[in-house]
Coordinates of N, CA and C in Angstrom, one line a residue:
M1 N 134.0 100.1 141.7 CA 133.5 100.8 140.5 C 132.9 102.2 141.0
L2 N 133.2 103.2 140.2 CA 132.7 104.5 140.5 C 131.3 104.6 140.2
N3 N 130.5 105.3 141.1 CA 129.1 105.5 140.8 C 129.0 106.7 139.9
F4 N 127.7 107.0 139.6 CA 127.4 108.1 138.6 C 127.9 109.4 139.0
F5 N 127.7 109.7 140.3 CA 128.1 111.0 140.8 C 129.6 111.2 140.9
Q6 N 130.3 110.0 141.3 CA 131.8 110.1 141.3 C 132.4 110.3 139.9
Q7 N 131.8 109.7 138.9 CA 132.2 109.9 137.5 C 132.1 111.3 137.1
D8 N 131.0 112.0 137.5 CA 130.9 113.4 137.2 C 131.9 114.2 137.9
E9 N 132.2 113.9 139.2 CA 133.2 114.7 139.9 C 134.6 114.5 139.3
V10 N 134.9 113.3 138.8 CA 136.2 113.0 138.2 C 136.3 113.8 136.9
A11 N 135.2 113.8 136.1 CA 135.2 114.5 134.8 C 135.4 116.0 135.0
E12 N 134.7 116.6 136.1 CA 134.8 118.0 136.3 C 136.2 118.3 136.8
A13 N 136.8 117.5 137.6 CA 138.2 117.7 138.0 C 139.2 117.7 136.9
A14 N 139.0 116.8 135.9 CA 139.8 116.7 134.7 C 139.7 118.0 133.9
Q15 N 138.5 118.5 133.7 CA 138.3 119.7 132.9 C 138.9 120.9 133.6
A16 N 138.8 120.9 135.0 CA 139.4 122.0 135.7 C 141.0 122.0 135.6
A17 N 141.5 120.8 135.5 CA 143.0 120.7 135.4 C 143.5 121.1 134.0
E18 N 142.7 121.0 133.0 CA 143.1 121.4 131.7 C 143.4 122.8 131.6
P19 N 144.4 123.3 130.9 CA 144.7 124.7 130.8 C 143.7 125.4 129.8
V20 N 143.2 126.5 130.2 CA 142.2 127.3 129.4 C 143.0 128.1 128.4
V21 N 142.7 127.8 127.1 CA 143.3 128.5 126.0 C 142.4 129.6 125.6
E22 N 142.8 130.9 125.8 CA 142.0 132.0 125.4 C 142.2 132.3 123.9
E23 N 141.1 132.5 123.2 CA 141.2 132.9 121.8 C 141.5 134.3 121.6
K24 N 142.6 134.6 121.1 CA 143.1 136.0 120.9 C 142.7 136.6 119.6
T25 N 141.9 137.7 119.6 CA 141.5 138.3 118.4 C 142.3 139.6 118.2
L26 N 142.4 140.0 116.9 CA 143.2 141.1 116.6 C 142.3 142.1 115.8
S27 N 142.0 143.3 116.4 CA 141.2 144.2 115.7 C 141.9 144.9 114.6
L28 N 141.2 145.6 113.8 CA 141.8 146.3 112.6 C 142.7 147.4 113.2
F29 N 142.3 148.1 114.2 CA 143.1 149.2 114.8 C 144.4 148.6 115.3
D30 N 144.4 147.5 116.0 CA 145.6 146.9 116.5 C 146.5 146.4 115.4
L31 N 145.9 145.9 114.3 CA 146.7 145.5 113.2 C 147.4 146.6 112.5
M32 N 146.7 147.8 112.4 CA 147.3 148.9 111.7 C 148.4 149.6 112.5
F33 N 148.3 149.5 113.9 CA 149.2 150.3 114.7 C 150.1 149.4 115.6
S34 N 150.3 148.2 115.2 CA 151.2 147.3 115.9 C 152.6 147.1 115.3
G35 N 152.9 148.0 114.4 CA 154.2 147.9 113.8 C 155.3 148.8 114.3
G36 N 155.1 149.3 115.5 CA 156.2 150.1 116.1 C 156.1 151.6 115.7
L37 N 157.0 152.4 116.1 CA 156.9 153.8 115.9 C 157.0 154.1 114.4
G38 N 158.0 153.5 113.7 CA 158.1 153.7 112.3 C 156.9 153.4 111.5
G39 N 156.3 152.2 111.8 CA 155.1 151.9 111.1 C 153.9 152.8 111.4
Q40 N 153.8 153.2 112.6 CA 152.8 154.1 113.0 C 152.9 155.5 112.3
I41 N 154.1 156.0 112.2 CA 154.3 157.2 111.4 C 153.8 157.1 110.0
I42 N 154.2 156.0 109.4 CA 153.8 155.8 108.0 C 152.3 155.7 107.9
I43 N 151.7 154.9 108.8 CA 150.2 154.8 108.7 C 149.5 156.1 108.9
I44 N 150.0 156.9 109.8 CA 149.4 158.3 110.0 C 149.5 159.1 108.8
I45 N 150.7 159.1 108.1 CA 150.9 159.8 106.9 C 149.9 159.3 105.8
L46 N 149.7 158.0 105.7 CA 148.8 157.5 104.7 C 147.3 157.8 105.1
F47 N 147.0 157.9 106.3 CA 145.6 158.3 106.7 C 145.4 159.8 106.3
V48 N 146.4 160.6 106.5 CA 146.3 162.0 106.1 C 146.1 162.1 104.6
L49 N 146.9 161.3 103.8 CA 146.7 161.3 102.4 C 145.3 160.8 101.9
L50 N 144.8 159.8 102.7 CA 143.5 159.3 102.3 C 142.4 160.3 102.6
F51 N 142.5 161.1 103.7 CA 141.6 162.1 104.0 C 141.6 163.2 102.9
A52 N 142.8 163.6 102.5 CA 143.0 164.6 101.5 C 142.4 164.1 100.1
A53 N 142.6 162.9 99.8 CA 142.1 162.3 98.5 C 140.6 162.3 98.5
V54 N 140.0 161.8 99.6 CA 138.5 161.8 99.7 C 137.9 163.2 99.7
Y55 N 138.5 164.1 100.4 CA 138.0 165.5 100.4 C 138.1 166.1 99.0
I56 N 139.3 166.0 98.4 CA 139.4 166.6 97.0 C 138.4 166.0 96.0
Y57 N 138.3 164.6 96.1 CA 137.4 164.0 95.2 C 136.0 164.5 95.3
F58 N 135.4 164.5 96.5 CA 134.0 164.9 96.6 C 133.9 166.4 96.4
E59 N 134.8 167.3 96.8 CA 134.8 168.7 96.5 C 134.7 169.0 95.0
R60 N 135.6 168.3 94.2 CA 135.7 168.5 92.8 C 134.5 167.8 92.1
L61 N 134.0 166.7 92.6 CA 132.8 166.1 92.0 C 131.6 167.0 92.1
F62 N 131.3 167.6 93.2 CA 130.2 168.5 93.4 C 130.4 169.7 92.5
A63 N 131.6 170.2 92.4 CA 131.9 171.4 91.6 C 131.7 171.1 90.1
I64 N 132.1 169.9 89.7 CA 132.0 169.6 88.2 C 130.5 169.3 87.9
K65 N 129.8 168.7 88.8 CA 128.4 168.5 88.6 C 127.6 169.8 88.5
A66 N 128.0 170.8 89.3 CA 127.3 172.1 89.3 C 127.7 172.8 88.0
A67 N 128.9 172.6 87.5 CA 129.3 173.2 86.2 C 128.6 172.6 85.0
S68 N 128.2 171.3 85.1 CA 127.6 170.7 84.0 C 126.1 170.9 83.8
R69 N 125.5 171.6 84.8 CA 124.1 171.9 84.8 C 123.8 173.1 83.9
V70 N 123.2 172.9 82.8 CA 122.9 174.0 81.8 C 121.4 173.8 81.4
D71 N 120.7 175.0 81.4 CA 119.3 174.9 80.9 C 119.3 174.5 79.5
K72 N 118.4 173.6 79.1 CA 118.3 173.1 77.7 C 117.9 174.3 76.8
N73 N 117.2 175.2 77.3 CA 116.7 176.3 76.5 C 117.7 177.5 76.5
F74 N 118.8 177.3 77.1 CA 119.8 178.4 77.2 C 120.2 179.0 75.8
M75 N 120.7 178.1 75.0 CA 121.2 178.6 73.7 C 120.0 179.1 72.8
H76 N 118.8 178.6 72.9 CA 117.7 179.1 72.2 C 117.4 180.6 72.6
Q77 N 117.4 180.8 73.9 CA 117.2 182.1 74.4 C 118.3 183.1 74.0
I78 N 119.5 182.7 74.0 CA 120.6 183.5 73.5 C 120.5 183.8 72.1
K79 N 120.1 182.8 71.3 CA 119.9 183.0 69.9 C 118.8 184.0 69.6
D80 N 117.7 183.9 70.3 CA 116.6 184.8 70.0 C 117.0 186.2 70.4
S81 N 117.8 186.4 71.5 CA 118.2 187.7 71.9 C 119.2 188.3 70.9
V82 N 120.2 187.5 70.5 CA 121.2 188.1 69.6 C 120.6 188.4 68.2
Q83 N 119.8 187.5 67.7 CA 119.2 187.8 66.4 C 118.2 188.9 66.5
G84 N 117.6 189.2 67.7 CA 116.7 190.3 67.8 C 117.5 191.6 68.1
G85 N 118.8 191.5 68.2 CA 119.6 192.7 68.5 C 119.6 193.1 69.9
N86 N 119.1 192.3 70.8 CA 119.0 192.6 72.2 C 120.2 192.0 72.9
I87 N 121.4 192.6 72.7 CA 122.6 192.1 73.3 C 122.6 192.1 74.8
E88 N 122.1 193.2 75.4 CA 122.1 193.3 76.8 C 121.3 192.2 77.5
S89 N 120.2 191.9 76.9 CA 119.4 190.8 77.4 C 120.1 189.5 77.4
A90 N 120.9 189.2 76.3 CA 121.7 188.0 76.2 C 122.8 188.0 77.3
K91 N 123.4 189.1 77.6 CA 124.4 189.2 78.6 C 123.8 188.9 80.0
I92 N 122.6 189.5 80.2 CA 122.0 189.3 81.5 C 121.6 187.8 81.7
R93 N 121.2 187.2 80.6 CA 120.8 185.7 80.7 C 122.0 184.9 81.0
C94 N 123.2 185.3 80.4 CA 124.4 184.5 80.7 C 124.9 184.7 82.2
A95 N 124.7 186.0 82.7 CA 125.1 186.3 84.0 C 124.2 185.5 85.0
Q96 N 123.0 185.3 84.7 CA 122.1 184.6 85.6 C 122.4 183.1 85.7
S97 N 123.1 182.5 84.7 CA 123.4 181.1 84.7 C 124.9 180.9 85.1
E98 N 125.1 180.5 86.3 CA 126.5 180.3 86.8 C 127.0 179.0 86.3
S99 N 127.6 179.0 85.1 CA 128.1 177.8 84.5 C 129.2 178.2 83.5
P100 N 130.2 177.3 83.3 CA 131.3 177.6 82.3 C 130.7 177.9 80.9
V101 N 129.7 177.2 80.5 CA 129.1 177.4 79.2 C 128.5 178.8 79.1
A102 N 127.9 179.3 80.1 CA 127.3 180.6 80.1 C 128.4 181.7 80.1
R103 N 129.5 181.5 80.8 CA 130.6 182.4 80.9 C 131.3 182.5 79.5
L104 N 131.5 181.3 78.8 CA 132.0 181.3 77.5 C 131.2 182.1 76.5
T105 N 129.9 181.8 76.6 CA 128.9 182.5 75.7 C 128.9 184.0 76.0
E106 N 129.0 184.4 77.3 CA 129.0 185.8 77.6 C 130.3 186.5 77.0
K107 N 131.4 185.8 77.1 CA 132.7 186.3 76.5 C 132.5 186.5 75.0
G108 N 131.9 185.6 74.3 CA 131.7 185.7 72.9 C 130.7 186.9 72.6
I109 N 129.6 187.0 73.4 CA 128.7 188.1 73.2 C 129.3 189.5 73.3
S110 N 130.2 189.6 74.3 CA 130.9 190.9 74.6 C 131.8 191.3 73.4
R111 N 132.2 190.3 72.6 CA 133.0 190.6 71.4 C 132.3 190.7 70.1
I112 N 131.0 190.7 70.2 CA 130.2 190.9 68.9 C 130.5 192.2 68.3
G113 N 130.8 192.2 67.0 CA 131.2 193.4 66.3 C 132.7 193.3 65.9
S114 N 133.4 192.4 66.6 CA 134.8 192.2 66.2 C 134.9 191.1 65.2
P115 N 136.0 190.9 64.5 CA 136.2 189.8 63.5 C 135.9 188.5 64.2
L116 N 135.4 187.6 63.4 CA 135.0 186.3 63.9 C 136.2 185.5 64.5
E117 N 137.3 185.7 64.0 CA 138.5 185.0 64.5 C 138.9 185.6 65.9
D118 N 138.7 186.9 66.1 CA 138.9 187.4 67.4 C 137.9 186.9 68.4
I119 N 136.7 186.8 68.0 CA 135.7 186.2 68.9 C 136.0 184.8 69.3
N120 N 136.5 184.0 68.3 CA 136.9 182.6 68.6 C 138.0 182.5 69.5
T121 N 139.0 183.4 69.3 CA 140.2 183.4 70.2 C 139.8 183.8 71.7
A122 N 138.9 184.8 71.8 CA 138.4 185.1 73.1 C 137.7 184.0 73.8
I123 N 136.9 183.3 73.1 CA 136.2 182.1 73.6 C 137.2 181.0 74.0
E124 N 138.2 180.8 73.2 CA 139.2 179.8 73.5 C 139.9 180.1 74.8
N125 N 140.3 181.4 74.9 CA 141.1 181.8 76.1 C 140.2 181.7 77.4
A126 N 138.9 182.0 77.2 CA 138.0 181.9 78.4 C 137.8 180.4 78.7
G127 N 137.8 179.6 77.7 CA 137.6 178.1 77.9 C 138.8 177.5 78.6
R128 N 140.0 178.0 78.3 CA 141.2 177.5 79.1 C 141.1 177.8 80.6
L129 N 140.6 179.0 80.8 CA 140.5 179.4 82.3 C 139.4 178.5 82.9
E130 N 138.3 178.2 82.2 CA 137.3 177.4 82.8 C 137.8 176.0 83.1
V131 N 138.6 175.5 82.1 CA 139.1 174.1 82.3 C 140.1 174.1 83.5
Y132 N 140.9 175.1 83.6 CA 141.8 175.2 84.8 C 141.0 175.2 86.1
K133 N 139.9 175.9 86.1 CA 139.1 175.9 87.3 C 138.5 174.5 87.6
L134 N 138.1 173.8 86.6 CA 137.5 172.5 86.8 C 138.6 171.5 87.3
E135 N 139.8 171.7 86.8 CA 140.9 170.7 87.1 C 141.6 171.1 88.4
K136 N 141.1 172.1 89.1 CA 141.8 172.6 90.3 C 142.0 171.5 91.3
N137 N 143.2 171.3 91.8 CA 143.5 170.2 92.8 C 143.4 168.8 92.3
V138 N 142.9 168.6 91.1 CA 142.7 167.2 90.6 C 144.1 166.5 90.5
S139 N 145.1 167.3 90.1 CA 146.4 166.7 90.0 C 147.0 166.2 91.3
I140 N 146.5 166.8 92.4 CA 146.9 166.3 93.7 C 146.5 164.8 93.9
L141 N 145.3 164.5 93.4 CA 144.8 163.1 93.5 C 145.8 162.2 92.7
A142 N 146.3 162.6 91.5 CA 147.2 161.8 90.8 C 148.5 161.6 91.6
T143 N 148.9 162.7 92.2 CA 150.2 162.6 93.1 C 150.0 161.6 94.2
I144 N 148.8 161.7 94.9 CA 148.6 160.8 96.0 C 148.5 159.3 95.5
A145 N 147.9 159.1 94.3 CA 147.8 157.8 93.7 C 149.1 157.2 93.5
G146 N 150.1 158.0 93.1 CA 151.5 157.5 92.9 C 152.3 157.4 94.2
A147 N 152.1 158.4 95.1 CA 153.0 158.5 96.2 C 152.6 157.5 97.3
A148 N 151.3 157.3 97.5 CA 150.8 156.4 98.6 C 151.5 155.0 98.6
P149 N 151.4 154.3 97.4 CA 152.1 153.0 97.4 C 153.6 153.1 97.7
M150 N 154.2 154.1 97.2 CA 155.7 154.3 97.5 C 155.9 154.5 98.9
I151 N 155.1 155.3 99.6 CA 155.2 155.5 101.0 C 155.0 154.1 101.8
G152 N 154.0 153.4 101.3 CA 153.8 152.1 101.9 C 155.0 151.1 101.7
F153 N 155.6 151.1 100.5 CA 156.8 150.3 100.3 C 157.9 150.8 101.1
L154 N 158.0 152.1 101.4 CA 159.0 152.6 102.3 C 158.8 152.0 103.7
G155 N 157.6 151.9 104.1 CA 157.3 151.3 105.4 C 157.7 149.8 105.4
T156 N 157.5 149.2 104.2 CA 158.0 147.8 104.1 C 159.5 147.6 104.3
V157 N 160.2 148.5 103.6 CA 161.7 148.5 103.7 C 162.1 148.7 105.2
I158 N 161.4 149.7 105.8 CA 161.8 150.0 107.2 C 161.5 148.8 108.1
G159 N 160.4 148.1 107.9 CA 160.0 147.0 108.7 C 161.0 145.8 108.5
M160 N 161.4 145.6 107.2 CA 162.4 144.5 107.0 C 163.8 144.9 107.6
V161 N 164.1 146.1 107.5 CA 165.4 146.5 108.1 C 165.4 146.3 109.6
L162 N 164.2 146.6 110.3 CA 164.1 146.4 111.7 C 164.2 144.9 112.0
A163 N 163.5 144.1 111.2 CA 163.5 142.6 111.4 C 164.9 142.0 111.3
F164 N 165.6 142.4 110.2 CA 167.0 141.9 110.0 C 168.0 142.4 111.1
H165 N 167.7 143.7 111.5 CA 168.6 144.2 112.5 C 168.4 143.4 113.8
E166 N 167.2 143.1 114.1 CA 166.9 142.3 115.3 C 167.7 140.9 115.2
L167 N 167.6 140.3 114.0 CA 168.3 139.0 113.8 C 169.8 139.2 114.0
A168 N 170.3 140.3 113.4 CA 171.8 140.5 113.4 C 172.3 140.8 114.9
T169 N 171.6 141.6 115.6 CA 172.0 141.9 117.0 C 171.8 140.7 118.0
S170 N 171.0 139.8 117.6 CA 170.8 138.6 118.5 C 171.5 137.4 118.0
S171 N 172.4 137.6 117.0 CA 173.2 136.4 116.5 C 172.3 135.3 116.0
G172 N 171.2 135.7 115.3 CA 170.4 134.7 114.7 C 169.5 134.0 115.7
Q173 N 169.4 134.4 117.0 CA 168.6 133.7 118.0 C 167.5 134.6 118.4
A174 N 167.0 135.5 117.6 CA 165.9 136.4 117.9 C 164.6 135.6 118.1
Q175 N 163.8 136.0 119.1 CA 162.5 135.4 119.3 C 161.5 135.9 118.3
M176 N 160.5 135.1 118.0 CA 159.5 135.5 117.0 C 158.8 136.8 117.5
G177 N 158.6 137.0 118.8 CA 157.9 138.2 119.3 C 158.7 139.4 119.0
A178 N 160.0 139.3 119.0 CA 160.9 140.4 118.7 C 160.9 140.8 117.2
L179 N 160.7 139.8 116.4 CA 160.6 140.0 114.9 C 159.2 140.5 114.5
A180 N 158.2 140.3 115.3 CA 156.9 140.6 114.9 C 156.7 142.1 114.6
E181 N 157.3 142.9 115.3 CA 157.2 144.4 115.1 C 157.6 144.8 113.7
G182 N 158.8 144.3 113.3 CA 159.3 144.6 112.0 C 158.4 144.1 110.9
I183 N 157.9 142.8 111.1 CA 157.0 142.2 110.1 C 155.7 142.9 110.0
Y184 N 155.1 143.3 111.1 CA 153.9 144.1 111.1 C 154.1 145.4 110.3
T185 N 155.2 146.1 110.6 CA 155.5 147.3 109.9 C 155.5 147.1 108.3
A186 N 156.2 146.0 108.0 CA 156.4 145.7 106.5 C 155.0 145.4 105.9
M187 N 154.2 144.6 106.5 CA 153.0 144.2 105.9 C 151.9 145.2 105.9
T188 N 151.6 145.8 107.1 CA 150.5 146.8 107.2 C 150.7 148.0 106.4
T189 N 151.9 148.5 106.3 CA 152.2 149.8 105.6 C 152.0 149.5 104.1
T190 N 152.4 148.3 103.6 CA 152.2 148.0 102.2 C 150.7 147.9 101.8
V191 N 150.0 147.3 102.7 CA 148.5 147.2 102.4 C 147.9 148.5 102.4
A192 N 148.2 149.3 103.5 CA 147.6 150.7 103.6 C 148.0 151.6 102.4
G193 N 149.2 151.5 102.0 CA 149.7 152.3 100.9 C 148.9 152.0 99.6
L194 N 148.8 150.7 99.4 CA 148.1 150.2 98.2 C 146.6 150.6 98.2
I195 N 146.0 150.5 99.4 CA 144.5 150.9 99.5 C 144.4 152.4 99.2
V196 N 145.2 153.2 99.8 CA 145.1 154.7 99.5 C 145.4 155.0 98.1
G197 N 146.4 154.3 97.5 CA 146.7 154.6 96.1 C 145.6 154.2 95.2
I198 N 145.0 153.1 95.4 CA 143.9 152.6 94.6 C 142.7 153.6 94.6
I199 N 142.3 154.0 95.9 CA 141.2 154.9 96.0 C 141.5 156.2 95.3
A200 N 142.7 156.8 95.5 CA 143.0 158.0 94.8 C 143.1 157.9 93.3
Y201 N 143.6 156.7 92.8 CA 143.6 156.5 91.4 C 142.3 156.4 90.7
I202 N 141.4 155.7 91.4 CA 140.0 155.6 90.8 C 139.3 156.9 90.9
G203 N 139.5 157.7 92.0 CA 138.8 159.0 92.1 C 139.4 159.9 91.0
Y204 N 140.7 159.9 90.8 CA 141.3 160.8 89.8 C 140.7 160.5 88.4
N205 N 140.7 159.2 88.0 CA 140.2 158.9 86.7 C 138.7 159.2 86.5
H206 N 137.9 159.0 87.6 CA 136.5 159.4 87.5 C 136.3 160.9 87.3
L207 N 137.1 161.7 88.0 CA 137.0 163.2 87.8 C 137.5 163.6 86.4
V208 N 138.5 162.9 85.9 CA 138.9 163.2 84.5 C 137.8 163.0 83.5
V209 N 137.1 161.9 83.7 CA 136.0 161.6 82.8 C 134.9 162.6 82.9
K210 N 134.6 163.0 84.1 CA 133.5 164.0 84.3 C 134.0 165.4 83.7
T211 N 135.2 165.7 83.9 CA 135.7 167.0 83.4 C 135.7 167.0 81.9
D212 N 136.1 165.9 81.2 CA 136.0 165.8 79.8 C 134.6 166.0 79.2
K213 N 133.6 165.5 80.0 CA 132.3 165.7 79.5 C 131.9 167.2 79.5
V214 N 132.3 167.9 80.6 CA 132.0 169.4 80.7 C 132.8 170.1 79.6
V215 N 134.0 169.7 79.3 CA 134.8 170.4 78.3 C 134.2 170.2 76.9
H216 N 133.7 169.0 76.7 CA 133.0 168.7 75.4 C 131.7 169.6 75.3
Q217 N 131.0 169.7 76.4 CA 129.8 170.6 76.5 C 130.2 172.0 76.1
M218 N 131.3 172.5 76.6 CA 131.7 173.9 76.3 C 132.1 174.0 74.9
E219 N 132.8 173.0 74.3 CA 133.2 173.1 72.9 C 132.0 173.1 72.0
A220 N 131.0 172.3 72.3 CA 129.8 172.2 71.5 C 129.0 173.6 71.6
T221 N 129.0 174.2 72.8 CA 128.4 175.5 72.9 C 129.1 176.6 72.1
A222 N 130.4 176.5 72.2 CA 131.2 177.5 71.4 C 131.0 177.4 69.9
V223 N 130.9 176.2 69.4 CA 130.6 175.9 68.0 C 129.2 176.5 67.6
D224 N 128.2 176.2 68.5 CA 126.9 176.7 68.3 C 126.8 178.2 68.2
F225 N 127.5 178.8 69.1 CA 127.5 180.3 69.2 C 128.2 180.9 67.9
L226 N 129.3 180.3 67.5 CA 130.0 180.8 66.3 C 129.1 180.6 65.1
D227 N 128.4 179.4 65.0 CA 127.5 179.2 63.9 C 126.4 180.2 63.9
L228 N 125.9 180.6 65.1 CA 124.9 181.7 65.2 C 125.3 183.0 64.6
L229 N 126.6 183.3 64.9 CA 127.1 184.6 64.3 C 127.3 184.5 62.8
N230 N 127.5 183.3 62.3 CA 127.7 183.1 60.8 C 126.4 183.0 60.1
E231 N 125.3 182.9 60.8 CA 124.0 182.8 60.1 C 123.6 184.2 59.4
P232 N 123.1 184.1 58.2 CA 122.7 185.3 57.6 C 121.6 186.1 58.3
A233 N 121.7 187.3 58.4 CA 120.7 188.1 59.1 C 119.3 188.1 58.4

């Protein structure tokens, strides 16, 4: 019969004889760039699109926020200056306020003395230019939102072509390791494309909502200014 120490030695020898199974972990970086050259090119393109989408979103967001800042007393000051006949003071007040609302009002003030319809047309034309400035590069976000998933699906097709090509050239005897590259390309590019597309889509719609609020603000200011000109002296 084995004593206590001999039992321990036998147990240790048995444990040493067992093969050590290392747990293999896969990092996000390895997952994204394990799809071969084709998959890596697609992933890099999607990263570039993601960077462009994030940059455009925040650049436009800050610009739209700056454009929406208007002094609550702005129109009251303009009204007092215009009704008092101090047109130059009203123009100076508009120039001091760097906002689309102020630029529209200044355009209307510069046309005082012309027919009301001409003033309205001048304000509308200035408004179109301001809207164009607000929407600058926003359409690129919409393009990225549509193009990124398509590029991801392109990677999927490339990956599946690689996988089936491996099967065809090996007469159906391809090893799983050889097929993994094509499968990685197919799966990772699809996920990456959808993520970039979703981010760009949400960012685009958020900017559209913000822009619409500024446009509404400009329209309300234009109406107030025209009503001011229609008031009896």
